[in-house]
Coordinates of C-alpha atoms in Angstrom, one line a residue:
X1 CA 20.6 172.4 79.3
X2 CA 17.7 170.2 77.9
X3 CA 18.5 168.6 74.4
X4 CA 15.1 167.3 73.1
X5 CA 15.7 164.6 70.2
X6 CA 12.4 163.7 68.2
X7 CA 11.5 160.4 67.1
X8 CA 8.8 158.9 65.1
X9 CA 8.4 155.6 63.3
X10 CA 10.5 155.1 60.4
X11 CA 13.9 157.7 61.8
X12 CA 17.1 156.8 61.1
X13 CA 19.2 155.9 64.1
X14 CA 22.2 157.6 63.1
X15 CA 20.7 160.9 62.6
X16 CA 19.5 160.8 65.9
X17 CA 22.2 158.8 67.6
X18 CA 25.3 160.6 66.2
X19 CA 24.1 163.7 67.9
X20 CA 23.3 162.1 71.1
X21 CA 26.7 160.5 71.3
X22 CA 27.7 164.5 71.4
X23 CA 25.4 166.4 72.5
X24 CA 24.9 164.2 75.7
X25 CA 28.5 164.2 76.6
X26 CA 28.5 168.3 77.5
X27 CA 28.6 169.3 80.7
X28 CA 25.3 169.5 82.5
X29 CA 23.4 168.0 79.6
X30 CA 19.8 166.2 79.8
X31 CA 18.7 164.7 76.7
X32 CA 15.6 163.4 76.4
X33 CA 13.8 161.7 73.5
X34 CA 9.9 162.9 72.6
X35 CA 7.8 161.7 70.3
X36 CA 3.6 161.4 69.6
X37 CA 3.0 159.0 72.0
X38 CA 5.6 157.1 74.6
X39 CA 6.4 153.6 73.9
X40 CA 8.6 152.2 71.7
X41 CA 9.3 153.4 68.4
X42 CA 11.1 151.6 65.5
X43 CA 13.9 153.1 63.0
X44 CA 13.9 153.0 59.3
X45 CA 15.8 149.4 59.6
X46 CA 13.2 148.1 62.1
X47 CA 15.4 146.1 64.2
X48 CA 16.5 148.5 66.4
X49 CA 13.6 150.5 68.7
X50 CA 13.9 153.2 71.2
X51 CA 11.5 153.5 74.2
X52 CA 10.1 157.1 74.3
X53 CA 9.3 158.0 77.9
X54 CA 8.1 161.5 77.0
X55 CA 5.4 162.7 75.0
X56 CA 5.9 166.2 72.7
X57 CA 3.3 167.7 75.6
X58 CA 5.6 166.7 78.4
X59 CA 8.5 168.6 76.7
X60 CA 7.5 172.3 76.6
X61 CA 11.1 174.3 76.6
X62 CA 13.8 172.8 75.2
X63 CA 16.9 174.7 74.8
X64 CA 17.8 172.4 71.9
X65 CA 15.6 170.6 69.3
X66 CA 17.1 167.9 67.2
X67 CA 14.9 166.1 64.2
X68 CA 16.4 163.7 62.5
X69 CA 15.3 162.3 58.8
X70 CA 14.4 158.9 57.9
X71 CA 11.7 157.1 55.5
X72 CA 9.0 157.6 58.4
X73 CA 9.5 161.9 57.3
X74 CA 7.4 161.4 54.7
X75 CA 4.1 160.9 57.1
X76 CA 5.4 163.0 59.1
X77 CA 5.3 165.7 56.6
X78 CA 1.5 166.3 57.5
X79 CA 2.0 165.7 61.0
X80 CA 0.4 169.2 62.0
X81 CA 0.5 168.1 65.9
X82 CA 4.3 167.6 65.4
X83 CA 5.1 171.4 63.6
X84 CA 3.0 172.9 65.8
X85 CA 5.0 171.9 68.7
X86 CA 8.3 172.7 66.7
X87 CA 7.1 176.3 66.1
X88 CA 6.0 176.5 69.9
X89 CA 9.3 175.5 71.6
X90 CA 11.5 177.1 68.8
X91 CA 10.0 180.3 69.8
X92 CA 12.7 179.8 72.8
X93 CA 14.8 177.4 71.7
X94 CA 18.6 178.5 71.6
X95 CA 19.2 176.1 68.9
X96 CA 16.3 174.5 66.4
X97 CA 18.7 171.7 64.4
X98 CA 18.2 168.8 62.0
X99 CA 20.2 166.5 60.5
X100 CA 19.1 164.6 57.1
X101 CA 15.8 165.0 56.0
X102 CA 14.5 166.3 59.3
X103 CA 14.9 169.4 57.9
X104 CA 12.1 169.3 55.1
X105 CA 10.1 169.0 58.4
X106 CA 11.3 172.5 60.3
X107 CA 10.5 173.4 56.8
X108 CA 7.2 172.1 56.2
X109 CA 6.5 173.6 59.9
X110 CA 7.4 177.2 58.6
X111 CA 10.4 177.6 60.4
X112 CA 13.0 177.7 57.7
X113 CA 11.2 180.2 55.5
X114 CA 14.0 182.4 53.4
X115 CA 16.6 180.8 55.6
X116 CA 20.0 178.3 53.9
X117 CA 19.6 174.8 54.9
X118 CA 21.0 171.4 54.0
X119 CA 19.3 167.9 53.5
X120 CA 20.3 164.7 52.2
X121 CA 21.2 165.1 48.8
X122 CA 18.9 163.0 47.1
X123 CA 16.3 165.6 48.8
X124 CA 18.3 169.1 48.3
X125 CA 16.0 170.2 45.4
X126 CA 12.8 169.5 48.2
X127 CA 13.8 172.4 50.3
X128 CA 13.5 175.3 47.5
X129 CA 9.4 174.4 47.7
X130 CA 9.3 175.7 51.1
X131 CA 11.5 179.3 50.5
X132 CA 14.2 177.6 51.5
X133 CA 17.5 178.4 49.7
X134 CA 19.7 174.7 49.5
X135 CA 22.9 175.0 50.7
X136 CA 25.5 171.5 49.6
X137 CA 27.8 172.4 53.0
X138 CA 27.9 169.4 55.5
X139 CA 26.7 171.9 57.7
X140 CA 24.8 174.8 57.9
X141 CA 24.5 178.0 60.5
X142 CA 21.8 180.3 59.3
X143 CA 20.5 182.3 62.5
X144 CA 19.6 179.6 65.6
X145 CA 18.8 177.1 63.2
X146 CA 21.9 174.2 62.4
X147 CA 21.2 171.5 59.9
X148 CA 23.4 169.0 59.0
X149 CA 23.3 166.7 55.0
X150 CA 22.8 163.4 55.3
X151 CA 23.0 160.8 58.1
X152 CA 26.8 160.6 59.6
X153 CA 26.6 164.8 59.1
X154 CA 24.8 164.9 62.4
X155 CA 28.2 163.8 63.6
X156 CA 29.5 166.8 62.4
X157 CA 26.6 169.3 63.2
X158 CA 26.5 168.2 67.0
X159 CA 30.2 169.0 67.3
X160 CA 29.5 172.2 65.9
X161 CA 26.8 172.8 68.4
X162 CA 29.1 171.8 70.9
X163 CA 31.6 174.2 70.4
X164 CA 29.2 176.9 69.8
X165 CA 27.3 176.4 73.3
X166 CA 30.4 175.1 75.4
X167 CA 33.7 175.9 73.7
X168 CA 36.1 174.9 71.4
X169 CA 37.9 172.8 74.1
X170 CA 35.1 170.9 75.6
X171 CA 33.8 170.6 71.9
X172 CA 37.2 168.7 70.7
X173 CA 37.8 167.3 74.4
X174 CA 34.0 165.3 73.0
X175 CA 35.5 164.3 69.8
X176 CA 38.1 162.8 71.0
X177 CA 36.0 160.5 74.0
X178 CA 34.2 159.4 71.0
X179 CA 37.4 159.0 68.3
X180 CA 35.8 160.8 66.1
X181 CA 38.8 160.8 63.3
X182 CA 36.8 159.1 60.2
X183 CA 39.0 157.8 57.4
X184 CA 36.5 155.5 55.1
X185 CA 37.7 153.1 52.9
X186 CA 36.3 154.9 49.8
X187 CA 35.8 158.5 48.0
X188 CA 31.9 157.5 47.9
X189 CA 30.4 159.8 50.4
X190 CA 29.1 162.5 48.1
X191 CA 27.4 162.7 44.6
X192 CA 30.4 164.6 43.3
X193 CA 32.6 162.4 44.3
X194 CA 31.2 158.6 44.0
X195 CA 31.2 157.0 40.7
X196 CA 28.3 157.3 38.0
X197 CA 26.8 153.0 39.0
X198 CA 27.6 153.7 42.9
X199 CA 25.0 157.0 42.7
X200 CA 22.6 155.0 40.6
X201 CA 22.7 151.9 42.6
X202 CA 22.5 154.0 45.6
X203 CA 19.5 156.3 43.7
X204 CA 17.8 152.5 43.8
X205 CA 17.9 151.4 47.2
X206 CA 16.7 155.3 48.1
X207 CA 13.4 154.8 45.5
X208 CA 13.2 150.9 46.8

């Protein structure tokens, strides 16, 4: 099964690398990372690049898409060469999925249209402008389409994935390679839960 994870200047490695953690540990898995053109390609952080041996015209049938978020979305948003290779393959993808704000690009590429999906929060109220009904769950299943909230969500999606493509066991069998058992420090990793100055110092670094 071919897992095909998109990158473009700007992502943000967690969204991309949570799932591959996951994703490339099922059995008989080949993930491969596309993008515009090959070469290296820098995250959101830029310290950390990934070197993209195939292009989105090399990769023509995925079974699995996975678009991650990051600042670098926001170009991508009119990146027509981009959604029209995400409405191509997901025309026979088994799973289309995003995590973050990679979803505001399946919807900006049409393929969300009427459908629930889930963002980042600070980009929830985005979705609605593309008949897309927002949906706060960490995760959401809405037809072959799986999108995941912010970030560490694509943890969370992935393992979903997992269990719906290769069971419950060998789903849990990859959480536990990976120790996936989070316990943070602090009750700051939603907007309903983080205090008032955390959410506006947070609101700050995302507008910076």
């Amino acid at each position: 099964m071919q897992f095909a994870i998109v990158l473009y200047p700007g992502f943000t490695s967690l969204d991309v690398l949570g799932p591959y953690e996951v994703l490339g540990r099922l059995p008989d898995a080949e993930v491969v990372f596309v993008a515009d053109e090959p070469g290296l390609v820098r995250n959101d952080l830029g310290s950390l690049s990934i070197d993209v041996v195939a292009t989105l015209a090399d990769v023509t049938a995925p079974d699995v898409v996975v678009v991650g978020g990051g600042p670098g979305q926001l170009e991508q948003m009119s990146n027509t060469g981009l959604h029209e290779w995400l409405r191509t393959v997901d025309r026979n993808s088994a799973w289309t999925t995003s995590v973050c704000t990679g979803s505001l690009l399946l919807a900006a590429a049409g393929l969300l249209d009427g459908r629930r999906a889930t963002t980042h929060w600070a980009g929830l109220d985005q979705l609605a402008g593309f008949g897309v009904t927002p949906s706060k769950q960490r995760v959401v299943i809405d037809g072959h389409y799986a999108t995941a909230a912010g970030v560490s969500a694509g943890i969370d999606m992935a393992l979903t994935l997992a269990g719906l493509i290769a069971g419950d066991d060998v789903a849990q069998a990859v959480q536990l390679v990976i120790e996936y058992a989070p316990e943070p420090p602090y009750d700051a990793g939603s907007v309903d839960s983080a205090p008032a100055a955390v959410v506006e110092s947070a609101m700050s670094k995302l507008s910076g």
